[in-house]
Short mmCIF file of C-alpha atoms and ligand atoms in Angstrom, two decimals:
data_model
loop_
_atom_site.label_atom_id
_atom_site.label_comp_id
_atom_site.label_asym_id
_atom_site.label_seq_id
_atom_site.Cartn_x
_atom_site.Cartn_y
_atom_site.Cartn_z
CA UNK A 1 -9.10 -11.83 -5.68
CA UNK A 2 -11.98 -14.02 -4.21
CA UNK A 3 -11.70 -17.08 -2.15
CA UNK A 4 -13.58 -19.00 -4.98
CA UNK A 5 -11.00 -18.00 -7.40
CA UNK A 6 -8.10 -19.25 -5.22
CA UNK A 7 -9.58 -22.49 -4.36
CA UNK A 8 -10.18 -23.18 -8.11
CA UNK A 9 -6.88 -22.84 -8.67
CA UNK A 10 -5.85 -25.57 -5.67
CA UNK A 11 -8.57 -27.71 -7.36
CA UNK A 12 -6.80 -27.37 -10.71
CA UNK A 13 -3.21 -28.15 -9.14
CA UNK A 14 -4.66 -31.43 -7.41
CA UNK A 15 -5.60 -32.89 -10.83
CA UNK A 16 -1.60 -32.58 -11.39
CA UNK A 17 -0.60 -34.55 -8.54
CA UNK A 18 2.14 -37.16 -8.61
CA UNK A 19 0.76 -39.79 -6.04
CA UNK A 20 1.06 -43.02 -7.39
CA UNK A 21 1.71 -44.79 -4.17
CA UNK A 22 -1.15 -43.25 -1.91
CA UNK A 23 -3.62 -41.80 -4.48
CA UNK A 24 -4.29 -39.14 -2.29
CA UNK A 25 -4.33 -36.06 -4.75
CA UNK A 26 -3.82 -32.69 -3.05
CA UNK A 27 -3.78 -29.33 -4.58
CA UNK A 28 -2.81 -25.88 -3.06
CA UNK A 29 -2.96 -22.31 -4.00
CA UNK A 30 -1.22 -19.63 -2.32
CA UNK A 31 -2.23 -16.00 -2.48
CA UNK A 32 0.27 -13.19 -1.62
CA UNK A 33 0.07 -9.85 -0.42
CA UNK A 34 1.00 -8.76 -3.70
CA UNK A 35 -2.05 -10.45 -5.34
CA UNK A 36 -0.08 -13.39 -6.96
CA UNK A 37 -1.42 -16.86 -6.83
CA UNK A 38 0.84 -19.91 -6.84
CA UNK A 39 0.02 -23.44 -7.09
CA UNK A 40 1.60 -26.53 -6.02
CA UNK A 41 0.44 -30.43 -5.93
CA UNK A 42 1.99 -33.25 -3.96
CA UNK A 43 4.85 -35.13 -5.48
CA UNK A 44 5.61 -38.71 -4.17
CA UNK A 45 8.63 -40.54 -4.47
CA UNK A 46 9.47 -44.10 -4.38
CA UNK A 47 11.30 -43.42 -1.18
CA UNK A 48 8.54 -42.33 0.38
CA UNK A 49 10.38 -39.84 2.77
CA UNK A 50 11.31 -37.31 -0.03
CA UNK A 51 7.50 -36.80 -0.83
CA UNK A 52 6.41 -33.16 -0.79
CA UNK A 53 3.18 -31.79 -0.11
CA UNK A 54 1.17 -29.51 -2.11
CA UNK A 55 1.27 -26.83 0.31
CA UNK A 56 4.97 -26.76 0.56
CA UNK A 57 5.26 -27.11 -3.05
CA UNK A 58 3.34 -24.08 -3.56
CA UNK A 59 5.33 -22.17 -1.22
CA UNK A 60 8.58 -22.82 -2.62
CA UNK A 61 7.30 -21.85 -5.87
CA UNK A 62 6.21 -18.54 -4.49
CA UNK A 63 9.65 -18.05 -2.89
CA UNK A 64 11.37 -18.92 -6.26
CA UNK A 65 9.10 -16.56 -8.44
CA UNK A 66 9.30 -13.21 -6.59
CA UNK A 67 11.68 -12.23 -3.38
CA UNK A 68 9.53 -9.09 -2.94
CA UNK A 69 6.17 -10.79 -2.75
CA UNK A 70 6.77 -13.60 -0.24
CA UNK A 71 3.86 -12.70 2.24
CA UNK A 72 1.01 -15.35 2.35
CA UNK A 73 -2.30 -14.05 2.78
CA UNK A 74 -4.07 -17.24 2.60
CA UNK A 75 -3.39 -20.82 1.34
CA UNK A 76 -6.42 -22.88 -0.27
CA UNK A 77 -5.94 -26.82 0.01
CA UNK A 78 -8.29 -28.93 -1.78
CA UNK A 79 -8.45 -32.77 -2.17
CA UNK A 80 -11.01 -35.04 -3.95
CA UNK A 81 -9.81 -37.56 -1.36
CA UNK A 82 -10.74 -35.82 1.76
CA UNK A 83 -13.05 -32.79 2.49
CA UNK A 84 -11.98 -30.84 3.96
CA UNK A 85 -8.29 -31.15 3.51
CA UNK A 86 -5.95 -29.49 6.09
CA UNK A 87 -2.36 -29.11 5.91
CA UNK A 88 -0.26 -31.26 7.75
CA UNK A 89 1.80 -30.36 10.45
CA UNK A 90 5.07 -29.73 8.53
CA UNK A 91 3.36 -27.66 6.06
CA UNK A 92 1.78 -25.50 8.94
CA UNK A 93 5.39 -24.68 10.04
CA UNK A 94 6.43 -23.86 6.39
CA UNK A 95 3.58 -21.53 5.65
CA UNK A 96 4.29 -19.71 9.06
CA UNK A 97 7.78 -18.82 7.76
CA UNK A 98 5.88 -16.55 5.39
CA UNK A 99 3.33 -14.98 7.71
CA UNK A 100 0.57 -17.10 6.41
CA UNK A 101 -2.51 -15.40 7.69
CA UNK A 102 -5.52 -17.78 6.74
CA UNK A 103 -6.08 -21.37 5.50
CA UNK A 104 -9.13 -22.03 3.40
CA UNK A 105 -10.60 -25.47 2.89
CA UNK A 106 -13.64 -26.91 1.29
CA UNK A 107 -16.23 -29.30 2.65
CA UNK A 108 -19.68 -30.34 1.42
CA UNK A 109 -21.11 -26.99 2.59
CA UNK A 110 -18.51 -24.85 0.88
CA UNK A 111 -15.59 -22.90 1.85
CA UNK A 112 -14.23 -22.71 5.44
CA UNK A 113 -11.84 -20.11 6.52
CA UNK A 114 -9.52 -20.59 9.57
CA UNK A 115 -7.45 -17.69 11.03
CA UNK A 116 -3.68 -19.14 11.03
CA UNK A 117 -3.38 -18.75 14.96
CA UNK A 118 -6.32 -21.50 15.07
CA UNK A 119 -4.34 -23.90 12.74
CA UNK A 120 -0.96 -23.26 14.19
CA UNK A 121 -1.37 -21.71 17.77
CA UNK A 122 1.53 -20.41 19.69
CA UNK A 123 3.82 -21.24 16.94
CA UNK A 124 7.38 -20.42 16.46
CA UNK A 125 8.82 -18.22 13.53
CA UNK A 126 11.34 -15.81 12.04
CA UNK A 127 10.77 -13.23 14.83
CA UNK A 128 11.88 -15.69 17.36
CA UNK A 129 15.25 -15.93 16.26
ZN1 LIG B 1 1.98 -31.14 4.24
#
């Protein structure tokens, strides 16, 4: 599956964001090693602290979909409010749990690919426990 297809899924997910407080819309699309694509959007909450990011939303959807296909090859992140839109720190750690290999974002020049080690260097993961 090509990167543009995955980013298109992230763009579509951003259109479903629930962000009445920040108006900051985000969509994420995860491509698994099994070839599945799972999407998520940010979902805010009146309590603010309970809001969840698009990336974690996509990851929990992935985890619930198929326990045998939880290896993340890449995540594409899109926001019409910020280009590029990178995952926050919490989401970086959450994606790390599932072995995310690459982060793809978009700016005015097109898609940008980042090895996960650049996104979250010297990270802590399941193998350290
Ligand atoms: Zn986040």
